Amino acid sequence: MPIAATDPFPQEKSNLLVVHGEKGGVGKSFLASLAASRALRLGLPIHVIETDSGVPDVGPRFVGRPFCEVSAISLDRAASVGETLSDLLGGIEAMLSAPQPPALIVVNSPAGASEVLDAYAEIFASIADALAIDLTVGFVVDNSSAVLPRIESSMKTGLLSIKTARRSLIYAGWLGPIENFPIAKSDTRRAALASGLVELQFPALVSPFLDLVRKTQAPFYELTNSPGLKLVDRSFISRWLNQCEPVSDFLVGVEND
């Protein structure tokens, strides 16, 4: 069943959203799907770039949906990283240079690709500047201290260092409250907040509804009016999506001031 869009939200320019992080299973794909679903719900045309060929769990949700394009460019190949990034960035440039560019381009990266993306941060920044678009970076934080050096490196020379970007550290609610993460009382967190990074957490969705959302290949908002789901399932998912809106609206670039 297609998404029933609300009245289109005014979007003055396109937004390129890059979702990355160090580990798998911490919410990157959920976050990318959340942003793409929210944009479609608001009536905004999107393009989802699936870069994880091992677990392509974002792009397949949006294939065949109105106002949505999906493409795949693998970033998890060991060889030809430069060629792969060239394909990715060249494709983004072509999308944004089109007569009717998407309002939101979502790049969902595989586990361990953050270092690769950070190495090309200046090119992401130059494309955003040259094409006059917004650049949004969502780094999904895992609950281990091993992620701290990766965040620090990204803040120095990577995507989190781009001052013109809308930069954020994002936490999955199912991993616990932010204060329980190793980053909570670290110098890394203090430096991130002092440099202007926004800290966000999307709430947990309890089982069995979390399992239902994970296994259903559809934009999240379609599940709220799917006749194949029980009313209680639709209600819990709808409530969760409403709670997620502060995060998803920031990522889409339509948060209300």
Tab-separated table of C-alpha atoms in Angstrom:
chain	number	residue	atom	x	y	z
A	1	MET	CA	0.000	0.000	0.000
A	2	PRO	CA	1.524	3.381	-0.973
A	3	ILE	CA	2.377	5.932	1.656
A	4	ALA	CA	-0.369	8.477	2.226
A	5	ALA	CA	1.680	11.668	2.118
A	6	THR	CA	0.742	14.694	4.127
A	7	ASP	CA	0.771	18.163	2.599
A	8	PRO	CA	4.237	18.678	1.059
A	9	PHE	CA	6.682	20.405	3.376
A	10	PRO	CA	8.434	23.358	1.675
A	11	GLN	CA	12.004	22.311	0.861
A	12	GLU	CA	14.057	25.147	-0.563
A	13	LYS	CA	17.052	23.045	-1.599
A	14	SER	CA	18.221	19.461	-1.716
A	15	ASN	CA	19.762	17.716	1.265
A	16	LEU	CA	22.475	15.054	1.080
A	17	LEU	CA	22.334	12.795	4.135
A	18	VAL	CA	25.286	10.522	4.897
A	19	VAL	CA	24.657	7.944	7.629
A	20	HIS	CA	27.801	6.252	8.894
A	21	GLY	CA	29.378	4.685	11.946
A	22	GLU	CA	31.943	2.103	12.982
A	23	LYS	CA	29.930	-1.011	13.877
A	24	GLY	CA	27.013	-2.942	12.482
A	25	GLY	CA	23.818	-3.534	14.424
A	26	VAL	CA	23.771	-0.125	16.100
A	27	GLY	CA	21.006	1.487	14.051
A	28	LYS	CA	22.548	2.907	10.849
A	29	SER	CA	20.092	1.193	8.535
A	30	PHE	CA	17.183	2.034	10.834
A	31	LEU	CA	18.239	5.665	10.822
A	32	ALA	CA	18.575	5.844	7.035
A	33	SER	CA	15.186	4.144	6.605
A	34	LEU	CA	13.633	6.475	9.161
A	35	ALA	CA	14.814	9.585	7.319
A	36	ALA	CA	13.789	8.295	3.895
A	37	SER	CA	10.372	7.220	5.195
A	38	ARG	CA	9.795	10.596	6.821
A	39	ALA	CA	10.719	12.465	3.632
A	40	LEU	CA	8.259	10.416	1.590
A	41	ARG	CA	5.601	10.977	4.238
A	42	LEU	CA	6.146	14.724	3.813
A	43	GLY	CA	5.769	14.436	0.045
A	44	LEU	CA	9.450	14.974	-0.769
A	45	PRO	CA	11.069	13.066	-3.662
A	46	ILE	CA	14.054	11.014	-2.535
A	47	HIS	CA	16.919	8.915	-3.835
A	48	VAL	CA	18.289	6.117	-1.647
A	49	ILE	CA	21.845	4.945	-2.334
A	50	GLU	CA	22.429	1.498	-0.861
A	51	THR	CA	26.171	0.985	-0.345
A	52	ASP	CA	26.062	-2.199	1.749
A	53	SER	CA	25.958	-5.133	-0.672
A	54	GLY	CA	26.357	-7.593	2.196
A	55	VAL	CA	23.170	-6.524	3.993
A	56	PRO	CA	21.136	-4.307	1.627
A	57	ASP	CA	18.362	-3.579	4.111
A	58	VAL	CA	17.508	0.036	3.225
A	59	GLY	CA	17.231	0.252	-0.559
A	60	PRO	CA	14.852	-2.731	-0.936
A	61	ARG	CA	12.313	-0.995	1.320
A	62	PHE	CA	11.841	1.777	-1.217
A	63	VAL	CA	12.045	0.064	-4.592
A	64	GLY	CA	9.029	0.872	-6.757
A	65	ARG	CA	7.619	3.566	-4.463
A	66	PRO	CA	6.323	6.812	-5.991
A	67	PHE	CA	8.721	9.770	-5.844
A	68	CYS	CA	11.574	7.445	-4.936
A	69	GLU	CA	14.645	6.202	-6.796
A	70	VAL	CA	17.017	3.536	-5.509
A	71	SER	CA	20.538	2.751	-6.654
A	72	ALA	CA	23.341	0.508	-5.359
A	73	ILE	CA	27.048	1.338	-5.188
A	74	SER	CA	29.014	-1.044	-2.979
A	75	LEU	CA	31.366	0.525	-0.435
A	76	ASP	CA	32.249	-2.761	1.224
A	77	ARG	CA	34.554	-4.000	-1.497
A	78	ALA	CA	38.167	-4.351	-0.418
A	79	ALA	CA	39.566	-3.218	-3.761
A	80	SER	CA	39.105	-0.115	-5.900
A	81	VAL	CA	37.972	2.139	-3.062
A	82	GLY	CA	38.899	5.269	-4.999
A	83	GLU	CA	36.969	4.093	-8.051
A	84	THR	CA	33.953	3.206	-5.905
A	85	LEU	CA	33.944	6.599	-4.179
A	86	SER	CA	34.288	8.265	-7.569
A	87	ASP	CA	31.204	6.382	-8.766
A	88	LEU	CA	29.310	7.352	-5.617
A	89	LEU	CA	30.210	11.044	-5.675
A	90	GLY	CA	29.820	11.284	-9.443
A	91	GLY	CA	26.367	9.754	-9.169
A	92	ILE	CA	25.378	12.211	-6.456
A	93	GLU	CA	26.583	15.110	-8.578
A	94	ALA	CA	24.524	13.875	-11.536
A	95	MET	CA	21.394	13.517	-9.391
A	96	LEU	CA	21.728	17.017	-7.978
A	97	SER	CA	22.490	18.557	-11.372
A	98	ALA	CA	19.301	17.137	-12.904
A	99	PRO	CA	16.423	19.500	-13.805
A	100	GLN	CA	14.337	18.064	-10.946
A	101	PRO	CA	16.770	16.829	-8.304
A	102	PRO	CA	15.548	14.804	-5.331
A	103	ALA	CA	14.842	16.761	-2.177
A	104	LEU	CA	16.743	14.156	-0.148
A	105	ILE	CA	19.569	11.807	-1.095
A	106	VAL	CA	20.248	9.161	1.567
A	107	VAL	CA	23.619	7.392	1.599
A	108	ASN	CA	23.503	4.352	3.870
A	109	SER	CA	27.000	3.035	4.573
A	110	PRO	CA	28.096	-0.434	5.716
A	111	ALA	CA	29.888	-1.169	8.975
A	112	GLY	CA	33.512	-0.064	8.913
A	113	ALA	CA	33.088	2.352	5.997
A	114	SER	CA	33.266	5.532	8.071
A	115	GLU	CA	37.035	5.796	7.661
A	116	VAL	CA	36.694	5.485	3.883
A	117	LEU	CA	34.012	8.170	3.755
A	118	ASP	CA	36.000	10.461	6.042
A	119	ALA	CA	39.003	10.258	3.733
A	120	TYR	CA	36.916	11.992	1.051
A	121	ALA	CA	35.239	14.540	3.318
A	122	GLU	CA	36.590	17.540	1.421
A	123	ILE	CA	34.998	16.245	-1.794
A	124	PHE	CA	31.613	15.824	-0.116
A	125	ALA	CA	31.973	19.386	1.174
A	126	SER	CA	32.996	20.797	-2.210
A	127	ILE	CA	30.068	19.130	-3.991
A	128	ALA	CA	27.620	20.481	-1.423
A	129	ASP	CA	29.098	23.966	-1.742
A	130	ALA	CA	29.292	23.996	-5.534
A	131	LEU	CA	25.734	22.716	-5.967
A	132	ALA	CA	24.326	24.865	-3.119
A	133	ILE	CA	22.786	21.981	-1.202
A	134	ASP	CA	22.623	21.036	2.451
A	135	LEU	CA	24.949	18.332	3.742
A	136	THR	CA	23.821	16.367	6.793
A	137	VAL	CA	26.052	13.863	8.571
A	138	GLY	CA	24.676	11.345	11.042
A	139	PHE	CA	27.328	9.343	12.905
A	140	VAL	CA	25.645	6.466	14.736
A	141	VAL	CA	27.454	5.842	18.030
A	142	ASP	CA	27.909	2.316	19.334
A	143	ASN	CA	28.115	1.424	22.998
A	144	SER	CA	31.838	0.654	23.154
A	145	SER	CA	34.851	2.801	23.930
A	146	ALA	CA	36.477	1.634	20.672
A	147	VAL	CA	34.353	4.134	18.739
A	148	LEU	CA	35.887	7.170	20.463
A	149	PRO	CA	39.085	7.381	18.336
A	150	ARG	CA	36.965	7.026	15.187
A	151	ILE	CA	34.752	9.952	16.230
A	152	GLU	CA	37.777	12.044	17.159
A	153	SER	CA	39.393	11.367	13.783
A	154	SER	CA	36.201	12.261	11.939
A	155	MET	CA	35.968	15.528	13.879
A	156	LYS	CA	39.538	16.429	12.900
A	157	THR	CA	39.580	15.721	9.167
A	158	GLY	CA	36.467	13.707	8.292
A	159	LEU	CA	32.796	14.316	7.671
A	160	LEU	CA	32.240	15.498	11.251
A	161	SER	CA	34.808	18.254	10.674
A	162	ILE	CA	32.792	19.986	7.940
A	163	LYS	CA	31.582	23.160	9.664
A	164	THR	CA	29.010	23.942	6.972
A	165	ALA	CA	27.350	20.530	7.409
A	166	ARG	CA	24.539	19.702	9.796
A	167	ARG	CA	26.496	17.260	11.976
A	168	SER	CA	25.136	14.906	14.597
A	169	LEU	CA	25.992	12.044	16.908
A	170	ILE	CA	23.054	9.661	17.052
A	171	TYR	CA	22.232	6.898	19.515
A	172	ALA	CA	19.810	3.990	19.168
A	173	GLY	CA	17.383	3.810	22.064
A	174	TRP	CA	17.524	0.013	22.246
A	175	LEU	CA	21.177	0.297	23.371
A	176	GLY	CA	20.099	2.217	26.470
A	177	PRO	CA	20.131	5.879	27.541
A	178	ILE	CA	23.021	8.076	26.389
A	179	GLU	CA	24.485	8.252	29.889
A	180	ASN	CA	25.111	4.481	29.734
A	181	PHE	CA	27.325	4.763	26.636
A	182	PRO	CA	31.119	4.891	27.169
A	183	ILE	CA	31.168	8.209	25.310
A	184	ALA	CA	28.884	9.837	27.894
A	185	LYS	CA	31.572	11.180	30.266
A	186	SER	CA	34.398	11.356	27.751
A	187	ASP	CA	36.428	14.262	26.438
A	188	THR	CA	35.327	13.133	22.985
A	189	ARG	CA	31.721	13.975	23.743
A	190	ARG	CA	32.608	17.309	25.326
A	191	ALA	CA	34.688	18.249	22.289
A	192	ALA	CA	31.905	17.179	19.913
A	193	LEU	CA	29.267	19.279	21.621
A	194	ALA	CA	31.631	22.249	21.909
A	195	SER	CA	32.292	22.108	18.162
A	196	GLY	CA	28.599	22.372	17.355
A	197	LEU	CA	27.603	18.744	16.805
A	198	VAL	CA	23.988	17.957	17.662
A	199	GLU	CA	23.277	14.958	19.870
A	200	LEU	CA	20.158	12.929	19.077
A	201	GLN	CA	18.629	9.655	20.198
A	202	PHE	CA	15.814	7.818	18.482
A	203	PRO	CA	13.612	5.882	20.903
A	204	ALA	CA	13.510	2.130	21.210
A	205	LEU	CA	10.747	0.112	19.608
A	206	VAL	CA	10.039	-2.904	21.778
A	207	SER	CA	9.724	-6.478	20.554
A	208	PRO	CA	7.835	-7.935	18.810
A	209	PHE	CA	7.224	-4.666	16.940
A	210	LEU	CA	10.949	-4.109	16.379
A	211	ASP	CA	11.231	-7.530	14.759
A	212	LEU	CA	8.169	-6.793	12.641
A	213	VAL	CA	9.639	-3.526	11.337
A	214	ARG	CA	12.990	-5.154	10.646
A	215	LYS	CA	11.607	-7.991	8.556
A	216	THR	CA	9.007	-6.006	6.590
A	217	GLN	CA	10.458	-4.577	3.379
A	218	ALA	CA	8.522	-1.322	3.279
A	219	PRO	CA	8.909	2.333	4.267
A	220	PHE	CA	8.058	2.600	7.935
A	221	TYR	CA	4.962	4.755	7.462
A	222	GLU	CA	3.356	2.177	5.212
A	223	LEU	CA	3.173	-0.134	8.204
A	224	THR	CA	0.873	2.262	10.041
A	225	ASN	CA	-1.981	1.654	7.606
A	226	SER	CA	-1.205	-1.840	6.362
A	227	PRO	CA	-4.344	-4.051	6.394
A	228	GLY	CA	-2.080	-7.068	6.847
A	229	LEU	CA	-1.099	-5.966	10.380
A	230	LYS	CA	-3.117	-6.063	13.550
A	231	LEU	CA	-4.411	-2.781	14.915
A	232	VAL	CA	-2.146	-3.041	17.955
A	233	ASP	CA	0.901	-3.457	15.687
A	234	ARG	CA	-0.044	-0.423	13.613
A	235	SER	CA	-0.718	1.636	16.733
A	236	PHE	CA	2.616	0.862	18.395
A	237	ILE	CA	4.547	1.593	15.202
A	238	SER	CA	2.655	4.842	14.646
A	239	ARG	CA	3.382	5.951	18.212
A	240	TRP	CA	7.082	5.146	17.766
A	241	LEU	CA	7.294	7.081	14.493
A	242	ASN	CA	5.739	10.138	16.154
A	243	GLN	CA	8.371	9.913	18.899
A	244	CYS	CA	11.110	9.672	16.253
A	245	GLU	CA	10.087	12.840	14.414
A	246	PRO	CA	12.586	15.201	16.123
A	247	VAL	CA	15.396	12.964	14.866
A	248	SER	CA	13.983	12.232	11.423
A	249	ASP	CA	13.072	15.874	10.763
A	250	PHE	CA	16.606	16.988	11.637
A	251	LEU	CA	18.046	14.449	9.205
A	252	VAL	CA	15.607	15.322	6.428
A	253	GLY	CA	16.251	19.013	7.025
A	254	VAL	CA	12.712	20.148	7.759
A	255	GLU	CA	12.740	20.567	11.526
A	256	ASN	CA	10.509	23.347	12.750
A	257	ASP	CA	12.340	26.125	14.542
